[in-house]
Amino acid sequence: MKIFIEIHLRFVATVWLILMAVLSLLYLINYMKFDSLMSGVVSSKLEVISSSLESSILKAERLGIHLKSANNLPDLMERAKSRDVNVKLIHIIGNDGVVIYSTDSQLVGQKVEANLSKRALRSTEANWMLATDKDLYSGLQLKDSFDELIGSVVIQYDKSSFSGTYAQVRLHLLEMTVGIFLIFSLIVFLVIRLCFGDISGVIHLIEQYTGGEKVTKTFDAPEGSLAFKLAEQMKQGEQMKAQVSSELDAIQTLKEKQKTEGLSK
C-alpha cells in the first residue's frame, strides 16, 4: 500500500490533473462556440430588420429626401421593433454618433456610447455586431448614392431572453464534462494499477533487498513477472557471492596452513 501511494497514486493524480485541464479547456471552447452560434442566429434575425429599414432610407435618399427629413422612419422603426419582443430599442444615428430617430423619443438628439458609435460607424463590415453582458447590438451602416457613410441602424437586443438557454447548456456541458472525467479517471486508475503492478513488485523487491532481507527466503513473486526474473537474478547473485566467499575463505585457510608448516620447519 505504501508503494502504491508513493508511486501509483502520484502518477494517477498527475494524469487526472492533465485530464481535468483538457476537459476544462474543451468545456470553455464548446461554451464559446455556443455563444458565438447564438449571437450569429440573433444577428441574422436583426439583419432582416436592418435591411428593411435600409431599403426605406435608400428609397427616400433617391427621391432627394435627406435622412433627417425622412418623417416616415419612426413608424417603420416601430413596426420593425414589434417583429421581435426582445428588441429593446432601434436607433438611426448620424455619422457623428448622434441619435436622429429612435423608438424611444427621449433619446433623440443624444449621442450613443463611444464604443457603440465606434463599432457602428468605424467597422470595416457593413453589417456589424457588438455584444455586452446584458445586450446584443446589431446594425447596418447606411451609405448614400456616392457610397459615403451617412449613419447606421442600431438595434438593441435583450440577451436575457435566452439566459435560460445559456444556463441549460452550461449545465449539460458540465454534466458531460464531469461524466467523461469520472469514466476516464476510472479507466486510467485501472490501467495504471494493472499494467504497472510489476513495478510495485520490483520496488518492493529492491526495498527488501536494500533492507538486508534475503531474497531467497522472503520474496514471493508471480512466476514470469519482471519482479520474479529480477528476484531469480538476485538469488543467483547471492549464490555466486556465497560461492566466491567460500573459495576465498578456503584459499585464506590454505595460505595460513602453509605458513604455519613453513614456520615449524
mmCIF file of C-alpha atoms in Angstrom:
data_model
loop_
_atom_site.group_PDB
_atom_site.id
_atom_site.type_symbol
_atom_site.label_atom_id
_atom_site.label_comp_id
_atom_site.label_asym_id
_atom_site.label_seq_id
_atom_site.Cartn_x
_atom_site.Cartn_y
_atom_site.Cartn_z
ATOM 1 C CA MET A 1 0.000 0.000 0.000
ATOM 2 C CA LYS A 2 2.842 2.355 0.796
ATOM 3 C CA ILE A 3 4.365 1.720 -2.630
ATOM 4 C CA PHE A 4 1.015 2.330 -4.311
ATOM 5 C CA ILE A 5 0.575 5.631 -2.514
ATOM 6 C CA GLU A 6 4.101 6.805 -3.254
ATOM 7 C CA ILE A 7 4.320 5.689 -6.902
ATOM 8 C CA HIS A 8 0.991 4.820 -8.473
ATOM 9 C CA LEU A 9 -1.183 7.402 -6.772
ATOM 10 C CA ARG A 10 1.169 10.228 -7.730
ATOM 11 C CA PHE A 11 1.195 9.072 -11.337
ATOM 12 C CA VAL A 12 -2.590 8.645 -11.367
ATOM 13 C CA ALA A 13 -3.088 12.093 -9.785
ATOM 14 C CA THR A 14 -0.846 13.666 -12.446
ATOM 15 C CA VAL A 15 -2.853 12.044 -15.258
ATOM 16 C CA TRP A 16 -6.096 13.149 -13.585
ATOM 17 C CA LEU A 17 -4.886 16.748 -13.406
ATOM 18 C CA ILE A 18 -3.945 16.713 -17.099
ATOM 19 C CA LEU A 19 -7.310 15.175 -17.977
ATOM 20 C CA MET A 20 -9.123 17.799 -15.902
ATOM 21 C CA ALA A 21 -7.219 20.628 -17.611
ATOM 22 C CA VAL A 22 -8.026 19.260 -21.085
ATOM 23 C CA LEU A 23 -11.721 18.777 -20.279
ATOM 24 C CA SER A 24 -11.954 22.254 -18.749
ATOM 25 C CA LEU A 25 -10.458 23.725 -21.912
ATOM 26 C CA LEU A 26 -12.916 21.758 -24.065
ATOM 27 C CA TYR A 27 -15.788 22.968 -21.857
ATOM 28 C CA LEU A 28 -14.733 26.578 -22.360
ATOM 29 C CA ILE A 29 -14.266 26.146 -26.124
ATOM 30 C CA ASN A 30 -17.678 24.493 -26.552
ATOM 31 C CA TYR A 31 -19.394 27.182 -24.494
ATOM 32 C CA MET A 32 -17.729 29.922 -26.554
ATOM 33 C CA LYS A 33 -18.820 28.148 -29.740
ATOM 34 C CA PHE A 34 -22.397 28.027 -28.476
ATOM 35 C CA ASP A 35 -22.299 31.713 -27.523
ATOM 36 C CA SER A 36 -20.976 32.578 -30.970
ATOM 37 C CA LEU A 37 -23.667 30.428 -32.598
ATOM 38 C CA MET A 38 -26.459 32.051 -30.588
ATOM 39 C CA SER A 39 -25.122 35.518 -31.342
ATOM 40 C CA GLY A 40 -24.991 34.607 -35.025
ATOM 41 C CA VAL A 41 -28.593 33.385 -35.022
ATOM 42 C CA VAL A 42 -29.868 36.528 -33.298
ATOM 43 C CA SER A 43 -27.720 38.703 -35.549
ATOM 44 C CA SER A 44 -29.245 37.076 -38.626
ATOM 45 C CA LYS A 45 -32.746 37.919 -37.341
ATOM 46 C CA LEU A 46 -31.738 41.500 -36.674
ATOM 47 C CA GLU A 47 -30.105 41.871 -40.084
ATOM 48 C CA VAL A 48 -33.520 41.370 -41.656
ATOM 49 C CA ILE A 49 -34.856 44.323 -39.661
ATOM 50 C CA SER A 50 -31.812 46.441 -40.518
ATOM 51 C CA SER A 51 -32.104 45.621 -44.210
ATOM 52 C CA SER A 52 -35.789 46.618 -44.337
ATOM 53 C CA LEU A 53 -35.013 49.984 -42.722
ATOM 54 C CA GLU A 54 -32.048 50.492 -45.031
ATOM 55 C CA SER A 55 -34.270 49.921 -48.075
ATOM 56 C CA SER A 56 -36.698 52.600 -46.911
ATOM 57 C CA ILE A 57 -33.894 55.077 -46.221
ATOM 58 C CA LEU A 58 -32.271 54.474 -49.610
ATOM 59 C CA LYS A 59 -35.590 54.956 -51.391
ATOM 60 C CA ALA A 60 -36.044 58.284 -49.623
ATOM 61 C CA GLU A 61 -32.473 59.256 -50.431
ATOM 62 C CA ARG A 62 -33.018 58.525 -54.146
ATOM 63 C CA LEU A 63 -36.035 60.838 -54.032
ATOM 64 C CA GLY A 64 -33.781 63.568 -52.672
ATOM 65 C CA ILE A 65 -35.098 63.330 -49.123
ATOM 66 C CA HIS A 66 -32.355 63.842 -46.549
ATOM 67 C CA LEU A 67 -32.028 61.297 -43.762
ATOM 68 C CA LYS A 68 -33.115 63.837 -41.152
ATOM 69 C CA SER A 69 -36.179 64.670 -43.201
ATOM 70 C CA ALA A 70 -37.493 61.120 -43.648
ATOM 71 C CA ASN A 71 -40.552 61.540 -41.429
ATOM 72 C CA ASN A 72 -41.927 58.070 -42.155
ATOM 73 C CA LEU A 73 -38.969 56.359 -40.475
ATOM 74 C CA PRO A 74 -40.351 56.443 -36.878
ATOM 75 C CA ASP A 75 -43.437 54.453 -37.928
ATOM 76 C CA LEU A 76 -41.300 51.978 -39.870
ATOM 77 C CA MET A 77 -38.998 51.550 -36.860
ATOM 78 C CA GLU A 78 -41.939 50.875 -34.530
ATOM 79 C CA ARG A 79 -43.284 48.213 -36.882
ATOM 80 C CA ALA A 80 -39.826 46.678 -37.177
ATOM 81 C CA LYS A 81 -39.448 46.649 -33.383
ATOM 82 C CA SER A 82 -42.779 44.859 -32.997
ATOM 83 C CA ARG A 83 -41.471 41.898 -35.011
ATOM 84 C CA ASP A 84 -39.498 40.638 -32.030
ATOM 85 C CA VAL A 85 -40.499 41.228 -28.412
ATOM 86 C CA ASN A 86 -36.841 41.021 -27.333
ATOM 87 C CA VAL A 87 -35.822 44.057 -29.387
ATOM 88 C CA LYS A 88 -35.487 46.824 -26.792
ATOM 89 C CA LEU A 89 -34.605 49.814 -28.969
ATOM 90 C CA ILE A 90 -33.949 50.801 -32.554
ATOM 91 C CA HIS A 91 -31.917 53.893 -33.392
ATOM 92 C CA ILE A 92 -30.935 55.650 -36.567
ATOM 93 C CA ILE A 93 -27.717 57.545 -35.844
ATOM 94 C CA GLY A 94 -25.824 60.016 -37.991
ATOM 95 C CA ASN A 95 -22.164 59.755 -38.878
ATOM 96 C CA ASP A 96 -21.395 61.807 -35.765
ATOM 97 C CA GLY A 97 -22.942 59.189 -33.443
ATOM 98 C CA VAL A 98 -25.972 61.343 -32.526
ATOM 99 C CA VAL A 99 -29.402 59.649 -32.484
ATOM 100 C CA ILE A 100 -31.578 61.040 -35.279
ATOM 101 C CA TYR A 101 -34.550 58.704 -34.869
ATOM 102 C CA SER A 102 -35.338 56.249 -32.094
ATOM 103 C CA THR A 103 -38.207 54.121 -30.839
ATOM 104 C CA ASP A 104 -37.559 55.932 -27.534
ATOM 105 C CA SER A 105 -38.167 59.613 -28.325
ATOM 106 C CA GLN A 106 -36.298 60.731 -25.197
ATOM 107 C CA LEU A 107 -33.021 59.522 -26.701
ATOM 108 C CA VAL A 108 -33.318 61.585 -29.897
ATOM 109 C CA GLY A 109 -30.509 64.130 -30.074
ATOM 110 C CA GLN A 110 -28.315 62.264 -27.612
ATOM 111 C CA LYS A 111 -25.018 60.669 -28.525
ATOM 112 C CA VAL A 112 -24.639 56.912 -28.205
ATOM 113 C CA GLU A 113 -21.820 55.369 -26.184
ATOM 114 C CA ALA A 114 -18.342 55.729 -27.633
ATOM 115 C CA ASN A 115 -17.706 52.004 -28.089
ATOM 116 C CA LEU A 116 -21.091 51.558 -29.762
ATOM 117 C CA SER A 117 -20.551 54.581 -32.015
ATOM 118 C CA LYS A 118 -17.098 53.343 -32.978
ATOM 119 C CA ARG A 119 -18.410 49.900 -33.807
ATOM 120 C CA ALA A 120 -21.392 51.188 -35.764
ATOM 121 C CA LEU A 121 -19.584 53.840 -37.786
ATOM 122 C CA ARG A 122 -15.972 52.637 -37.989
ATOM 123 C CA SER A 123 -16.481 48.922 -38.573
ATOM 124 C CA THR A 124 -14.997 47.539 -41.795
ATOM 125 C CA GLU A 125 -18.152 45.444 -42.236
ATOM 126 C CA ALA A 126 -21.464 46.999 -43.212
ATOM 127 C CA ASN A 127 -23.354 44.516 -41.018
ATOM 128 C CA TRP A 128 -21.826 44.851 -37.584
ATOM 129 C CA MET A 129 -22.422 43.365 -34.156
ATOM 130 C CA LEU A 130 -21.415 44.257 -30.594
ATOM 131 C CA ALA A 131 -22.079 42.041 -27.556
ATOM 132 C CA THR A 132 -22.148 43.198 -23.935
ATOM 133 C CA ASP A 133 -23.033 41.371 -20.715
ATOM 134 C CA LYS A 134 -26.740 42.247 -20.942
ATOM 135 C CA ASP A 135 -27.423 43.279 -24.531
ATOM 136 C CA LEU A 136 -26.536 42.441 -28.080
ATOM 137 C CA TYR A 137 -26.218 45.335 -30.517
ATOM 138 C CA SER A 138 -26.541 44.791 -34.217
ATOM 139 C CA GLY A 139 -26.963 47.102 -37.158
ATOM 140 C CA LEU A 140 -26.211 48.141 -40.696
ATOM 141 C CA GLN A 141 -24.153 51.067 -41.930
ATOM 142 C CA LEU A 142 -26.045 53.488 -44.177
ATOM 143 C CA LYS A 143 -24.384 54.938 -47.267
ATOM 144 C CA ASP A 144 -25.653 57.391 -49.881
ATOM 145 C CA SER A 145 -25.519 57.027 -53.649
ATOM 146 C CA PHE A 146 -21.902 58.217 -53.604
ATOM 147 C CA ASP A 147 -21.016 55.399 -51.193
ATOM 148 C CA GLU A 148 -20.432 57.908 -48.416
ATOM 149 C CA LEU A 149 -21.315 56.948 -44.860
ATOM 150 C CA ILE A 150 -24.357 58.880 -43.615
ATOM 151 C CA GLY A 151 -25.155 56.908 -40.471
ATOM 152 C CA SER A 152 -26.109 53.499 -39.173
ATOM 153 C CA VAL A 153 -29.058 51.475 -37.961
ATOM 154 C CA VAL A 154 -28.614 50.396 -34.322
ATOM 155 C CA ILE A 155 -30.736 47.612 -32.838
ATOM 156 C CA GLN A 156 -30.512 46.780 -29.136
ATOM 157 C CA TYR A 157 -31.490 43.180 -28.326
ATOM 158 C CA ASP A 158 -32.108 41.826 -24.811
ATOM 159 C CA LYS A 159 -29.724 38.903 -24.205
ATOM 160 C CA SER A 160 -31.516 37.902 -21.013
ATOM 161 C CA SER A 161 -34.285 36.491 -23.198
ATOM 162 C CA PHE A 162 -32.157 33.411 -23.826
ATOM 163 C CA SER A 163 -30.323 33.336 -20.491
ATOM 164 C CA GLY A 164 -32.339 30.219 -19.613
ATOM 165 C CA THR A 165 -30.963 28.507 -22.706
ATOM 166 C CA TYR A 166 -27.439 29.509 -21.705
ATOM 167 C CA ALA A 167 -27.952 28.118 -18.195
ATOM 168 C CA GLN A 168 -29.282 24.847 -19.581
ATOM 169 C CA VAL A 169 -26.368 24.481 -21.989
ATOM 170 C CA ARG A 170 -23.860 25.236 -19.221
ATOM 171 C CA LEU A 171 -25.484 22.563 -17.054
ATOM 172 C CA HIS A 172 -25.401 19.955 -19.829
ATOM 173 C CA LEU A 173 -21.795 20.761 -20.674
ATOM 174 C CA LEU A 174 -20.836 20.489 -17.004
ATOM 175 C CA GLU A 175 -22.636 17.161 -16.629
ATOM 176 C CA MET A 176 -20.927 15.757 -19.718
ATOM 177 C CA THR A 177 -17.529 17.050 -18.609
ATOM 178 C CA VAL A 178 -17.855 15.527 -15.124
ATOM 179 C CA GLY A 179 -19.156 12.247 -16.564
ATOM 180 C CA ILE A 180 -16.295 11.955 -19.053
ATOM 181 C CA PHE A 181 -13.792 12.823 -16.314
ATOM 182 C CA LEU A 182 -15.136 10.125 -13.971
ATOM 183 C CA ILE A 183 -15.168 7.450 -16.693
ATOM 184 C CA PHE A 184 -11.659 8.188 -17.932
ATOM 185 C CA SER A 185 -10.356 8.594 -14.377
ATOM 186 C CA LEU A 186 -11.535 5.075 -13.553
ATOM 187 C CA ILE A 187 -10.017 3.704 -16.769
ATOM 188 C CA VAL A 188 -6.695 5.423 -16.070
ATOM 189 C CA PHE A 189 -6.706 4.132 -12.488
ATOM 190 C CA LEU A 190 -7.349 0.525 -13.563
ATOM 191 C CA VAL A 191 -4.854 0.610 -16.434
ATOM 192 C CA ILE A 192 -2.080 2.007 -14.281
ATOM 193 C CA ARG A 193 -2.939 -0.300 -11.394
ATOM 194 C CA LEU A 194 -2.963 -3.441 -13.565
ATOM 195 C CA CYS A 195 -0.308 -2.656 -16.148
ATOM 196 C CA PHE A 196 2.205 -1.215 -13.714
ATOM 197 C CA GLY A 197 1.727 -3.795 -10.995
ATOM 198 C CA ASP A 198 5.110 -5.293 -11.891
ATOM 199 C CA ILE A 199 6.767 -2.025 -10.962
ATOM 200 C CA SER A 200 5.384 -2.309 -7.436
ATOM 201 C CA GLY A 201 6.848 -5.797 -7.203
ATOM 202 C CA VAL A 202 10.250 -4.607 -8.359
ATOM 203 C CA ILE A 203 10.255 -1.664 -5.946
ATOM 204 C CA HIS A 204 9.129 -3.964 -3.121
ATOM 205 C CA LEU A 205 11.939 -6.394 -4.007
ATOM 206 C CA ILE A 206 14.532 -3.619 -4.023
ATOM 207 C CA GLU A 207 13.276 -2.322 -0.683
ATOM 208 C CA GLN A 208 13.576 -5.783 0.849
ATOM 209 C CA TYR A 209 16.999 -6.345 -0.641
ATOM 210 C CA THR A 210 18.393 -2.975 0.454
ATOM 211 C CA GLY A 211 16.822 -3.543 3.857
ATOM 212 C CA GLY A 212 19.023 -6.581 4.332
ATOM 213 C CA GLU A 213 16.354 -9.279 3.852
ATOM 214 C CA LYS A 214 17.256 -12.388 1.921
ATOM 215 C CA VAL A 215 15.507 -12.580 -1.407
ATOM 216 C CA THR A 216 15.695 -16.346 -1.492
ATOM 217 C CA LYS A 217 13.587 -16.640 1.677
ATOM 218 C CA THR A 218 11.359 -13.609 1.932
ATOM 219 C CA PHE A 219 10.279 -12.663 -1.593
ATOM 220 C CA ASP A 220 7.469 -14.408 -3.424
ATOM 221 C CA ALA A 221 6.568 -13.047 -6.880
ATOM 222 C CA PRO A 222 4.335 -14.491 -9.636
ATOM 223 C CA GLU A 223 6.336 -16.685 -11.971
ATOM 224 C CA GLY A 224 7.204 -14.977 -15.265
ATOM 225 C CA SER A 225 6.807 -11.446 -13.890
ATOM 226 C CA LEU A 226 9.549 -8.843 -14.058
ATOM 227 C CA ALA A 227 9.928 -8.954 -10.298
ATOM 228 C CA PHE A 228 10.245 -12.761 -10.385
ATOM 229 C CA LYS A 229 13.022 -12.596 -13.005
ATOM 230 C CA LEU A 230 14.830 -9.905 -11.059
ATOM 231 C CA ALA A 231 14.473 -11.962 -7.886
ATOM 232 C CA GLU A 232 15.979 -15.003 -9.653
ATOM 233 C CA GLN A 233 18.939 -12.888 -10.784
ATOM 234 C CA MET A 234 19.388 -11.628 -7.249
ATOM 235 C CA LYS A 235 19.268 -15.168 -5.950
ATOM 236 C CA GLN A 236 21.921 -16.208 -8.446
ATOM 237 C CA GLY A 237 23.999 -13.211 -7.453
ATOM 238 C CA GLU A 238 23.715 -14.154 -3.788
ATOM 239 C CA GLN A 239 24.700 -17.752 -4.593
ATOM 240 C CA MET A 240 27.716 -16.604 -6.617
ATOM 241 C CA LYS A 241 28.670 -14.221 -3.840
ATOM 242 C CA ALA A 242 28.455 -17.041 -1.271
ATOM 243 C CA GLN A 243 30.481 -19.353 -3.519
ATOM 244 C CA VAL A 244 33.199 -16.757 -4.102
ATOM 245 C CA SER A 245 33.320 -16.013 -0.382
ATOM 246 C CA SER A 246 33.671 -19.726 0.383
ATOM 247 C CA GLU A 247 36.506 -20.115 -2.118
ATOM 248 C CA LEU A 248 38.285 -17.066 -0.701
ATOM 249 C CA ASP A 249 37.965 -18.499 2.801
ATOM 250 C CA ALA A 250 39.375 -21.819 1.572
ATOM 251 C CA ILE A 251 42.324 -20.060 -0.096
ATOM 252 C CA GLN A 252 42.969 -17.995 3.023
ATOM 253 C CA THR A 253 42.864 -21.112 5.175
ATOM 254 C CA LEU A 254 45.283 -22.888 2.835
ATOM 255 C CA LYS A 255 47.722 -19.958 2.967
ATOM 256 C CA GLU A 256 47.636 -19.854 6.742
ATOM 257 C CA LYS A 257 48.229 -23.629 6.871
ATOM 258 C CA GLN A 258 51.215 -23.399 4.515
ATOM 259 C CA LYS A 259 52.631 -20.517 6.508
ATOM 260 C CA THR A 260 52.317 -22.499 9.755
ATOM 261 C CA GLU A 261 54.037 -25.538 8.242
ATOM 262 C CA GLY A 262 56.878 -23.329 6.946
ATOM 263 C CA LEU A 263 57.496 -21.865 10.401
ATOM 264 C CA SER A 264 57.538 -25.288 12.024
ATOM 265 C CA LYS A 265 60.313 -26.461 9.691
#
